[in-house]
Amino acid sequence: MLLYINVYSIMRGNRTFTMIKPTAVKKGHIGPILAIINDAGFKIIAMKLLRLSKEQAQQFYAIHKERPFYADLCTFMSSGPIVAAIIEKDDAVNAYRELIGATNPANAKEGTIRKLFATSLQENAVHGSDSDENAVIEGNFFFSDIEKF
Ligand code: GDP
């Protein structure tokens, strides 16, 4: 059974990782965002509500540490609770990036999650992994094998 879980959890291509960011949580958008994710055909594999410490946010976004917005982003992402989740669908990374829209909500298509719920480029409602590899790394940052279903 343990072997089965481990093999399954490293399968790639059909899972991505998302966070509902602090402003969207504070504004009461967890339910509407999860409804959009559900209606788009994603299955929830893992989910939790938690608050990142500054250090944890810095670790999660370490790839951006040379960018000018890194400090502000880490302060923002540790400013309140977030929802972290692993979600599953065919071609999950691309399908979810399509559903959330462009990083800058000003450029996001009508009907996308960021167009509907973002309040700024930084406070853009949700995170979505940008590759299968990062989806695995990011999911494992938040969830152990026994928290994935
Ligand atoms: P994503 O993959 O669409 O989330 O975009 P990136 O990986 O490029 O950036 C990570 C996160 O940093 C974004 O989702 C935004 O919250 C934030 N961000 C990106 N670019 C900027 C910027 O130019 N200014 C600020 N303040 N935040 C940014």
PDB file of N, CA, C and O in Angstrom, residues 10-55:
ATOM      1  N   ILE A  10       4.230  10.572  -7.324  1.00  0.00           N
ATOM      2  CA  ILE A  10       5.250  11.200  -8.166  1.00  0.00           C
ATOM      3  C   ILE A  10       4.852  11.204  -9.646  1.00  0.00           C
ATOM      4  O   ILE A  10       5.592  11.651 -10.496  1.00  0.00           O
ATOM      5  N   MET A  11       3.647  10.717  -9.964  1.00  0.00           N
ATOM      6  CA  MET A  11       3.166  10.801 -11.347  1.00  0.00           C
ATOM      7  C   MET A  11       3.042  12.273 -11.739  1.00  0.00           C
ATOM      8  O   MET A  11       2.628  13.098 -10.965  1.00  0.00           O
ATOM      9  N   ARG A  12       3.408  12.584 -12.953  1.00  0.00           N
ATOM     10  CA  ARG A  12       3.393  13.981 -13.366  1.00  0.00           C
ATOM     11  C   ARG A  12       2.413  14.231 -14.504  1.00  0.00           C
ATOM     12  O   ARG A  12       1.986  13.313 -15.169  1.00  0.00           O
ATOM     13  N   GLY A  13       2.101  15.493 -14.710  1.00  0.00           N
ATOM     14  CA  GLY A  13       1.322  15.883 -15.870  1.00  0.00           C
ATOM     15  C   GLY A  13      -0.133  16.162 -15.576  1.00  0.00           C
ATOM     16  O   GLY A  13      -0.763  16.904 -16.300  1.00  0.00           O
ATOM     17  N   ASN A  14      -0.657  15.574 -14.493  1.00  0.00           N
ATOM     18  CA  ASN A  14      -2.079  15.769 -14.250  1.00  0.00           C
ATOM     19  C   ASN A  14      -2.369  16.488 -12.933  1.00  0.00           C
ATOM     20  O   ASN A  14      -3.503  16.547 -12.500  1.00  0.00           O
ATOM     21  N   ARG A  15      -1.325  17.044 -12.311  1.00  0.00           N
ATOM     22  CA  ARG A  15      -1.550  17.758 -11.051  1.00  0.00           C
ATOM     23  C   ARG A  15      -0.860  19.110 -11.071  1.00  0.00           C
ATOM     24  O   ARG A  15       0.190  19.271 -11.678  1.00  0.00           O
ATOM     25  N   THR A  16      -1.478  20.067 -10.394  1.00  0.00           N
ATOM     26  CA  THR A  16      -0.809  21.340 -10.189  1.00  0.00           C
ATOM     27  C   THR A  16      -1.037  21.781  -8.744  1.00  0.00           C
ATOM     28  O   THR A  16      -1.809  21.160  -8.003  1.00  0.00           O
ATOM     29  N   PHE A  17      -0.325  22.836  -8.368  1.00  0.00           N
ATOM     30  CA  PHE A  17      -0.431  23.349  -7.003  1.00  0.00           C
ATOM     31  C   PHE A  17      -0.970  24.771  -7.064  1.00  0.00           C
ATOM     32  O   PHE A  17      -0.581  25.565  -7.929  1.00  0.00           O
ATOM     33  N   THR A  18      -1.863  25.102  -6.131  1.00  0.00           N
ATOM     34  CA  THR A  18      -2.401  26.460  -6.082  1.00  0.00           C
ATOM     35  C   THR A  18      -2.449  26.994  -4.661  1.00  0.00           C
ATOM     36  O   THR A  18      -2.505  26.218  -3.695  1.00  0.00           O
ATOM     37  N   MET A  19      -2.393  28.309  -4.538  1.00  0.00           N
ATOM     38  CA  MET A  19      -2.702  28.975  -3.265  1.00  0.00           C
ATOM     39  C   MET A  19      -3.743  30.050  -3.550  1.00  0.00           C
ATOM     40  O   MET A  19      -3.659  30.735  -4.581  1.00  0.00           O
ATOM     41  N   ILE A  20      -4.690  30.198  -2.633  1.00  0.00           N
ATOM     42  CA  ILE A  20      -5.542  31.383  -2.626  1.00  0.00           C
ATOM     43  C   ILE A  20      -4.835  32.363  -1.692  1.00  0.00           C
ATOM     44  O   ILE A  20      -4.570  32.042  -0.526  1.00  0.00           O
ATOM     45  N   LYS A  21      -4.457  33.513  -2.224  1.00  0.00           N
ATOM     46  CA  LYS A  21      -3.561  34.436  -1.522  1.00  0.00           C
ATOM     47  C   LYS A  21      -4.308  35.238  -0.437  1.00  0.00           C
ATOM     48  O   LYS A  21      -5.544  35.298  -0.439  1.00  0.00           O
ATOM     49  N   PRO A  22      -3.549  35.852   0.506  1.00  0.00           N
ATOM     50  CA  PRO A  22      -4.166  36.459   1.692  1.00  0.00           C
ATOM     51  C   PRO A  22      -5.325  37.438   1.424  1.00  0.00           C
ATOM     52  O   PRO A  22      -6.345  37.388   2.129  1.00  0.00           O
ATOM     53  N   THR A  23      -5.191  38.315   0.449  1.00  0.00           N
ATOM     54  CA  THR A  23      -6.267  39.296   0.223  1.00  0.00           C
ATOM     55  C   THR A  23      -7.563  38.611  -0.197  1.00  0.00           C
ATOM     56  O   THR A  23      -8.651  38.983   0.266  1.00  0.00           O
ATOM     57  N   ALA A  24      -7.433  37.609  -1.064  1.00  0.00           N
ATOM     58  CA  ALA A  24      -8.630  36.894  -1.535  1.00  0.00           C
ATOM     59  C   ALA A  24      -9.282  36.123  -0.385  1.00  0.00           C
ATOM     60  O   ALA A  24     -10.516  36.053  -0.300  1.00  0.00           O
ATOM     61  N   VAL A  25      -8.461  35.562   0.507  1.00  0.00           N
ATOM     62  CA  VAL A  25      -9.017  34.871   1.677  1.00  0.00           C
ATOM     63  C   VAL A  25      -9.748  35.881   2.567  1.00  0.00           C
ATOM     64  O   VAL A  25     -10.893  35.666   2.961  1.00  0.00           O
ATOM     65  N   LYS A  26      -9.053  37.027   2.852  1.00  0.00           N
ATOM     66  CA  LYS A  26      -9.628  38.065   3.728  1.00  0.00           C
ATOM     67  C   LYS A  26     -10.951  38.589   3.186  1.00  0.00           C
ATOM     68  O   LYS A  26     -11.872  38.895   3.931  1.00  0.00           O
ATOM     69  N   LYS A  27     -11.046  38.691   1.869  1.00  0.00           N
ATOM     70  CA  LYS A  27     -12.254  39.249   1.259  1.00  0.00           C
ATOM     71  C   LYS A  27     -13.379  38.228   1.110  1.00  0.00           C
ATOM     72  O   LYS A  27     -14.434  38.546   0.557  1.00  0.00           O
ATOM     73  N   GLY A  28     -13.146  37.016   1.587  1.00  0.00           N
ATOM     74  CA  GLY A  28     -14.216  36.014   1.559  1.00  0.00           C
ATOM     75  C   GLY A  28     -14.379  35.300   0.237  1.00  0.00           C
ATOM     76  O   GLY A  28     -15.464  34.797  -0.082  1.00  0.00           O
ATOM     77  N   HIS A  29     -13.289  35.247  -0.553  1.00  0.00           N
ATOM     78  CA  HIS A  29     -13.399  34.655  -1.891  1.00  0.00           C
ATOM     79  C   HIS A  29     -13.015  33.177  -1.958  1.00  0.00           C
ATOM     80  O   HIS A  29     -12.921  32.624  -3.066  1.00  0.00           O
ATOM     81  N   ILE A  30     -12.765  32.527  -0.810  1.00  0.00           N
ATOM     82  CA  ILE A  30     -12.383  31.105  -0.869  1.00  0.00           C
ATOM     83  C   ILE A  30     -13.473  30.296  -1.590  1.00  0.00           C
ATOM     84  O   ILE A  30     -13.177  29.535  -2.518  1.00  0.00           O
ATOM     85  N   GLY A  31     -14.700  30.453  -1.152  1.00  0.00           N
ATOM     86  CA  GLY A  31     -15.805  29.653  -1.709  1.00  0.00           C
ATOM     87  C   GLY A  31     -15.980  29.857  -3.206  1.00  0.00           C
ATOM     88  O   GLY A  31     -15.975  28.888  -3.983  1.00  0.00           O
ATOM     89  N   PRO A  32     -16.126  31.117  -3.659  1.00  0.00           N
ATOM     90  CA  PRO A  32     -16.293  31.349  -5.097  1.00  0.00           C
ATOM     91  C   PRO A  32     -15.117  30.830  -5.930  1.00  0.00           C
ATOM     92  O   PRO A  32     -15.317  30.292  -7.024  1.00  0.00           O
ATOM     93  N   ILE A  33     -13.881  30.978  -5.429  1.00  0.00           N
ATOM     94  CA  ILE A  33     -12.723  30.499  -6.200  1.00  0.00           C
ATOM     95  C   ILE A  33     -12.734  28.977  -6.263  1.00  0.00           C
ATOM     96  O   ILE A  33     -12.523  28.383  -7.331  1.00  0.00           O
ATOM     97  N   LEU A  34     -13.028  28.324  -5.149  1.00  0.00           N
ATOM     98  CA  LEU A  34     -13.091  26.848  -5.173  1.00  0.00           C
ATOM     99  C   LEU A  34     -14.216  26.362  -6.092  1.00  0.00           C
ATOM    100  O   LEU A  34     -14.077  25.335  -6.762  1.00  0.00           O
ATOM    101  N   ALA A  35     -15.311  27.106  -6.157  1.00  0.00           N
ATOM    102  CA  ALA A  35     -16.420  26.715  -7.049  1.00  0.00           C
ATOM    103  C   ALA A  35     -15.975  26.767  -8.508  1.00  0.00           C
ATOM    104  O   ALA A  35     -16.304  25.876  -9.304  1.00  0.00           O
ATOM    105  N   ILE A  36     -15.193  27.799  -8.863  1.00  0.00           N
ATOM    106  CA  ILE A  36     -14.698  27.908 -10.245  1.00  0.00           C
ATOM    107  C   ILE A  36     -13.754  26.745 -10.553  1.00  0.00           C
ATOM    108  O   ILE A  36     -13.821  26.131 -11.629  1.00  0.00           O
ATOM    109  N   ILE A  37     -12.882  26.437  -9.585  1.00  0.00           N
ATOM    110  CA  ILE A  37     -11.938  25.322  -9.775  1.00  0.00           C
ATOM    111  C   ILE A  37     -12.714  24.012  -9.950  1.00  0.00           C
ATOM    112  O   ILE A  37     -12.425  23.203 -10.839  1.00  0.00           O
ATOM    113  N   ASN A  38     -13.722  23.829  -9.121  1.00  0.00           N
ATOM    114  CA  ASN A  38     -14.561  22.620  -9.189  1.00  0.00           C
ATOM    115  C   ASN A  38     -15.314  22.545 -10.521  1.00  0.00           C
ATOM    116  O   ASN A  38     -15.318  21.512 -11.192  1.00  0.00           O
ATOM    117  N   ASP A  39     -15.922  23.651 -10.912  1.00  0.00           N
ATOM    118  CA  ASP A  39     -16.710  23.678 -12.149  1.00  0.00           C
ATOM    119  C   ASP A  39     -15.832  23.440 -13.380  1.00  0.00           C
ATOM    120  O   ASP A  39     -16.329  22.987 -14.421  1.00  0.00           O
ATOM    121  N   ALA A  40     -14.535  23.770 -13.268  1.00  0.00           N
ATOM    122  CA  ALA A  40     -13.618  23.549 -14.395  1.00  0.00           C
ATOM    123  C   ALA A  40     -13.150  22.099 -14.470  1.00  0.00           C
ATOM    124  O   ALA A  40     -12.385  21.738 -15.369  1.00  0.00           O
ATOM    125  N   GLY A  41     -13.604  21.288 -13.534  1.00  0.00           N
ATOM    126  CA  GLY A  41     -13.309  19.854 -13.615  1.00  0.00           C
ATOM    127  C   GLY A  41     -12.088  19.392 -12.857  1.00  0.00           C
ATOM    128  O   GLY A  41     -11.633  18.265 -13.031  1.00  0.00           O
ATOM    129  N   PHE A  42     -11.543  20.255 -11.998  1.00  0.00           N
ATOM    130  CA  PHE A  42     -10.411  19.836 -11.173  1.00  0.00           C
ATOM    131  C   PHE A  42     -10.912  19.065  -9.957  1.00  0.00           C
ATOM    132  O   PHE A  42     -11.933  19.414  -9.367  1.00  0.00           O
ATOM    133  N   LYS A  43     -10.138  18.048  -9.596  1.00  0.00           N
ATOM    134  CA  LYS A  43     -10.415  17.272  -8.384  1.00  0.00           C
ATOM    135  C   LYS A  43      -9.438  17.731  -7.300  1.00  0.00           C
ATOM    136  O   LYS A  43      -8.263  17.982  -7.593  1.00  0.00           O
ATOM    137  N   ILE A  44      -9.922  17.871  -6.068  1.00  0.00           N
ATOM    138  CA  ILE A  44      -9.049  18.267  -4.955  1.00  0.00           C
ATOM    139  C   ILE A  44      -8.285  17.039  -4.452  1.00  0.00           C
ATOM    140  O   ILE A  44      -8.902  16.039  -4.058  1.00  0.00           O
ATOM    141  N   ILE A  45      -6.964  17.137  -4.456  1.00  0.00           N
ATOM    142  CA  ILE A  45      -6.096  16.044  -4.003  1.00  0.00           C
ATOM    143  C   ILE A  45      -5.612  16.298  -2.581  1.00  0.00           C
ATOM    144  O   ILE A  45      -5.421  15.380  -1.783  1.00  0.00           O
ATOM    145  N   ALA A  46      -5.404  17.573  -2.243  1.00  0.00           N
ATOM    146  CA  ALA A  46      -4.947  17.977  -0.907  1.00  0.00           C
ATOM    147  C   ALA A  46      -5.356  19.428  -0.705  1.00  0.00           C
ATOM    148  O   ALA A  46      -5.405  20.193  -1.675  1.00  0.00           O
ATOM    149  N   MET A  47      -5.665  19.803   0.571  1.00  0.00           N
ATOM    150  CA  MET A  47      -6.055  21.198   0.815  1.00  0.00           C
ATOM    151  C   MET A  47      -5.874  21.560   2.276  1.00  0.00           C
ATOM    152  O   MET A  47      -6.150  20.749   3.153  1.00  0.00           O
ATOM    153  N   LYS A  48      -5.396  22.792   2.548  1.00  0.00           N
ATOM    154  CA  LYS A  48      -5.359  23.280   3.928  1.00  0.00           C
ATOM    155  C   LYS A  48      -5.376  24.807   3.979  1.00  0.00           C
ATOM    156  O   LYS A  48      -4.979  25.466   3.018  1.00  0.00           O
ATOM    157  N   LEU A  49      -5.866  25.325   5.124  1.00  0.00           N
ATOM    158  CA  LEU A  49      -5.850  26.765   5.413  1.00  0.00           C
ATOM    159  C   LEU A  49      -4.735  26.984   6.417  1.00  0.00           C
ATOM    160  O   LEU A  49      -4.715  26.328   7.464  1.00  0.00           O
ATOM    161  N   LEU A  50      -3.799  27.865   6.113  1.00  0.00           N
ATOM    162  CA  LEU A  50      -2.666  28.091   7.018  1.00  0.00           C
ATOM    163  C   LEU A  50      -2.089  29.474   6.785  1.00  0.00           C
ATOM    164  O   LEU A  50      -2.387  30.124   5.779  1.00  0.00           O
ATOM    165  N   ARG A  51      -1.261  29.931   7.742  1.00  0.00           N
ATOM    166  CA  ARG A  51      -0.542  31.193   7.547  1.00  0.00           C
ATOM    167  C   ARG A  51       0.952  30.895   7.461  1.00  0.00           C
ATOM    168  O   ARG A  51       1.509  30.273   8.375  1.00  0.00           O
ATOM    169  N   LEU A  52       1.583  31.346   6.391  1.00  0.00           N
ATOM    170  CA  LEU A  52       3.030  31.173   6.224  1.00  0.00           C
ATOM    171  C   LEU A  52       3.759  32.150   7.123  1.00  0.00           C
ATOM    172  O   LEU A  52       3.343  33.315   7.266  1.00  0.00           O
ATOM    173  N   SER A  53       4.885  31.738   7.707  1.00  0.00           N
ATOM    174  CA  SER A  53       5.792  32.691   8.352  1.00  0.00           C
ATOM    175  C   SER A  53       6.527  33.436   7.235  1.00  0.00           C
ATOM    176  O   SER A  53       6.527  32.995   6.075  1.00  0.00           O
ATOM    177  N   LYS A  54       7.165  34.547   7.577  1.00  0.00           N
ATOM    178  CA  LYS A  54       7.965  35.286   6.585  1.00  0.00           C
ATOM    179  C   LYS A  54       9.033  34.371   5.991  1.00  0.00           C
ATOM    180  O   LYS A  54       9.261  34.359   4.784  1.00  0.00           O
ATOM    181  N   GLU A  55       9.669  33.586   6.862  1.00  0.00           N
ATOM    182  CA  GLU A  55      10.753  32.691   6.408  1.00  0.00           C
ATOM    183  C   GLU A  55      10.223  31.633   5.437  1.00  0.00           C
ATOM    184  O   GLU A  55      10.875  31.298   4.451  1.00  0.00           O
TER     185      GLU A  55
END
